[in-house]
PDB file of C-alpha atoms in Angstrom:
ATOM      1  CA  UNK A1240     223.605 -77.910 -71.105  1.00 71.00           C
ATOM      2  CA  UNK A1241     222.348 -76.643 -74.558  1.00 71.00           C
ATOM      3  CA  UNK A1242     220.941 -80.307 -75.096  1.00 77.00           C
ATOM      4  CA  UNK A1243     218.919 -79.616 -71.936  1.00 76.00           C
ATOM      5  CA  UNK A1244     220.526 -81.764 -69.376  1.00 80.00           C
ATOM      6  CA  UNK A1245     222.492 -80.375 -66.234  1.00 82.00           C
ATOM      7  CA  UNK A1246     225.951 -80.619 -65.029  1.00 82.00           C
ATOM      8  CA  UNK A1247     224.852 -82.527 -61.937  1.00 83.00           C
ATOM      9  CA  UNK A1248     223.586 -85.419 -64.119  1.00 85.00           C
ATOM     10  CA  UNK A1249     226.916 -85.376 -65.685  1.00 82.00           C
ATOM     11  CA  UNK A1250     228.988 -85.206 -62.250  1.00 81.00           C
ATOM     12  CA  UNK A1251     226.829 -87.883 -60.838  1.00 83.00           C
ATOM     13  CA  UNK A1252     227.697 -90.046 -64.158  1.00 84.00           C
ATOM     14  CA  UNK A1253     231.435 -89.132 -64.145  1.00 84.00           C
ATOM     15  CA  UNK A1254     231.472 -90.241 -60.280  1.00 81.00           C
ATOM     16  CA  UNK A1255     229.633 -93.162 -61.126  1.00 83.00           C
ATOM     17  CA  UNK A1256     231.893 -94.605 -63.682  1.00 80.00           C
ATOM     18  CA  UNK A1257     235.284 -93.802 -62.199  1.00 73.00           C
ATOM     19  CA  UNK A1258     236.848 -94.274 -58.824  1.00 76.00           C
ATOM     20  CA  UNK A1259     238.185 -90.521 -58.598  1.00 81.00           C
ATOM     21  CA  UNK A1260     237.911 -87.755 -60.852  1.00 82.00           C
ATOM     22  CA  UNK A1261     240.873 -86.774 -61.968  1.00 86.00           C
ATOM     23  CA  UNK A1262     241.451 -82.709 -60.531  1.00 88.00           C
ATOM     24  CA  UNK A1263     241.552 -81.476 -64.587  1.00 91.00           C
ATOM     25  CA  UNK A1264     237.985 -82.449 -64.713  1.00 85.00           C
ATOM     26  CA  UNK A1265     236.848 -81.684 -61.405  1.00 84.00           C
ATOM     27  CA  UNK A1266     238.182 -78.607 -62.273  1.00 89.00           C
ATOM     28  CA  UNK A1267     236.463 -78.294 -65.372  1.00 89.00           C
ATOM     29  CA  UNK A1268     233.023 -78.855 -63.512  1.00 87.00           C
ATOM     30  CA  UNK A1269     233.372 -76.496 -60.853  1.00 87.00           C
ATOM     31  CA  UNK A1270     234.241 -73.905 -63.620  1.00 90.00           C
ATOM     32  CA  UNK A1271     231.029 -74.692 -65.385  1.00 86.00           C
ATOM     33  CA  UNK A1272     229.035 -74.509 -62.782  1.00 85.00           C
ATOM     34  CA  UNK A1273     230.269 -71.198 -61.979  1.00 87.00           C
ATOM     35  CA  UNK A1274     229.709 -70.324 -65.431  1.00 87.00           C
ATOM     36  CA  UNK A1275     225.980 -71.208 -65.554  1.00 84.00           C
ATOM     37  CA  UNK A1276     223.860 -68.303 -65.151  1.00 79.00           C
ATOM     38  CA  UNK A1277     226.203 -65.990 -65.611  1.00 88.00           C
ATOM     39  CA  UNK A1278     224.268 -65.189 -69.446  1.00 87.00           C
ATOM     40  CA  UNK A1279     220.994 -65.941 -69.982  1.00 86.00           C
ATOM     41  CA  UNK A1280     218.535 -65.447 -72.667  1.00 87.00           C
ATOM     42  CA  UNK A1281     215.264 -63.129 -71.401  1.00 87.00           C
ATOM     43  CA  UNK A1282     213.774 -63.368 -74.311  1.00 92.00           C
ATOM     44  CA  UNK A1283     212.639 -61.002 -77.723  1.00 95.00           C
ATOM     45  CA  UNK A1284     214.163 -57.519 -77.509  1.00 97.00           C
ATOM     46  CA  UNK A1285     212.804 -54.657 -79.880  1.00 98.00           C
ATOM     47  CA  UNK A1286     215.766 -52.358 -81.203  1.00 98.00           C
ATOM     48  CA  UNK A1287     214.437 -48.668 -81.582  1.00 98.00           C
ATOM     49  CA  UNK A1288     216.672 -46.533 -83.488  1.00 98.00           C
ATOM     50  CA  UNK A1289     216.112 -42.615 -82.407  1.00 98.00           C
ATOM     51  CA  UNK A1290     216.886 -39.946 -85.401  1.00 97.00           C
ATOM     52  CA  UNK A1291     219.553 -38.719 -82.691  1.00 97.00           C
ATOM     53  CA  UNK A1292     221.270 -38.366 -79.675  1.00 98.00           C
ATOM     54  CA  UNK A1293     219.127 -35.839 -78.537  1.00 97.00           C
ATOM     55  CA  UNK A1294     216.204 -38.067 -79.148  1.00 97.00           C
ATOM     56  CA  UNK A1295     217.291 -40.947 -77.250  1.00 98.00           C
ATOM     57  CA  UNK A1296     218.223 -39.273 -74.151  1.00 97.00           C
ATOM     58  CA  UNK A1297     214.934 -37.960 -74.153  1.00 97.00           C
ATOM     59  CA  UNK A1298     213.456 -40.846 -74.343  1.00 97.00           C
ATOM     60  CA  UNK A1299     215.956 -42.903 -72.085  1.00 97.00           C
ATOM     61  CA  UNK A1300     215.968 -40.292 -69.191  1.00 96.00           C
ATOM     62  CA  UNK A1301     211.966 -40.074 -68.973  1.00 97.00           C
ATOM     63  CA  UNK A1302     210.880 -41.661 -65.598  1.00 96.00           C
ATOM     64  CA  UNK A1303     207.870 -43.705 -67.576  1.00 96.00           C
ATOM     65  CA  UNK A1304     210.140 -45.265 -70.085  1.00 97.00           C
ATOM     66  CA  UNK A1305     213.565 -45.457 -67.655  1.00 95.00           C
ATOM     67  CA  UNK A1306     211.473 -48.832 -66.138  1.00 95.00           C
ATOM     68  CA  UNK A1307     210.549 -49.954 -69.781  1.00 97.00           C
ATOM     69  CA  UNK A1308     214.281 -49.474 -71.712  1.00 97.00           C
ATOM     70  CA  UNK A1309     217.281 -49.851 -72.006  1.00 97.00           C
ATOM     71  CA  UNK A1310     219.804 -47.586 -73.801  1.00 97.00           C
ATOM     72  CA  UNK A1311     221.718 -49.445 -75.674  1.00 97.00           C
ATOM     73  CA  UNK A1312     224.241 -46.684 -78.182  1.00 97.00           C
ATOM     74  CA  UNK A1313     224.066 -43.533 -78.567  1.00 97.00           C
ATOM     75  CA  UNK A1314     220.898 -43.662 -80.746  1.00 98.00           C
ATOM     76  CA  UNK A1315     219.277 -47.184 -79.744  1.00 98.00           C
ATOM     77  CA  UNK A1316     217.370 -48.418 -77.095  1.00 98.00           C
ATOM     78  CA  UNK A1317     216.221 -51.907 -76.300  1.00 98.00           C
ATOM     79  CA  UNK A1318     212.687 -52.473 -75.016  1.00 98.00           C
ATOM     80  CA  UNK A1319     211.254 -55.822 -74.143  1.00 97.00           C
ATOM     81  CA  UNK A1320     208.421 -57.723 -76.219  1.00 96.00           C
ATOM     82  CA  UNK A1321     206.120 -57.349 -73.375  1.00 96.00           C
ATOM     83  CA  UNK A1322     206.773 -53.383 -72.723  1.00 97.00           C
ATOM     84  CA  UNK A1323     206.623 -52.572 -75.874  1.00 97.00           C
ATOM     85  CA  UNK A1324     202.944 -51.339 -76.029  1.00 97.00           C
ATOM     86  CA  UNK A1325     203.385 -49.340 -72.530  1.00 98.00           C
ATOM     87  CA  UNK A1326     207.053 -47.406 -74.096  1.00 98.00           C
ATOM     88  CA  UNK A1327     205.133 -46.888 -77.327  1.00 98.00           C
ATOM     89  CA  UNK A1328     202.361 -44.919 -74.847  1.00 97.00           C
ATOM     90  CA  UNK A1329     204.978 -43.234 -72.836  1.00 97.00           C
ATOM     91  CA  UNK A1330     206.802 -42.343 -75.896  1.00 98.00           C
ATOM     92  CA  UNK A1331     203.283 -40.898 -77.531  1.00 97.00           C
ATOM     93  CA  UNK A1332     202.815 -38.731 -74.736  1.00 96.00           C
ATOM     94  CA  UNK A1333     206.584 -36.860 -74.603  1.00 96.00           C
ATOM     95  CA  UNK A1334     205.479 -36.229 -78.551  1.00 96.00           C
ATOM     96  CA  UNK A1335     207.505 -39.257 -80.090  1.00 97.00           C
ATOM     97  CA  UNK A1336     205.407 -41.496 -81.768  1.00 97.00           C
ATOM     98  CA  UNK A1337     207.164 -44.995 -82.352  1.00 96.00           C
ATOM     99  CA  UNK A1338     206.459 -46.195 -86.328  1.00 91.00           C
TER     100      UNK A1338
END
């Protein structure tokens, strides 16, 4: 998977190379197919650190910011790179410029 190939290609190769796949190999492939996509890289995220929990709660609960950021901890928000400008504007509107 990391080399850019897919499991179907491996399964096809193994099916052609062997008369029958051992059960353990078939189980391994089925498990790998189930797990593919269970964790995905969605791209860069900006980590916003708030001075205190109250500021983090205020920002994370704002209706505009909820769609732009995810609360990660007591004092941290995650903002996707493509939403950072809108997040900054919404935070500024609440009186919290992001530096």
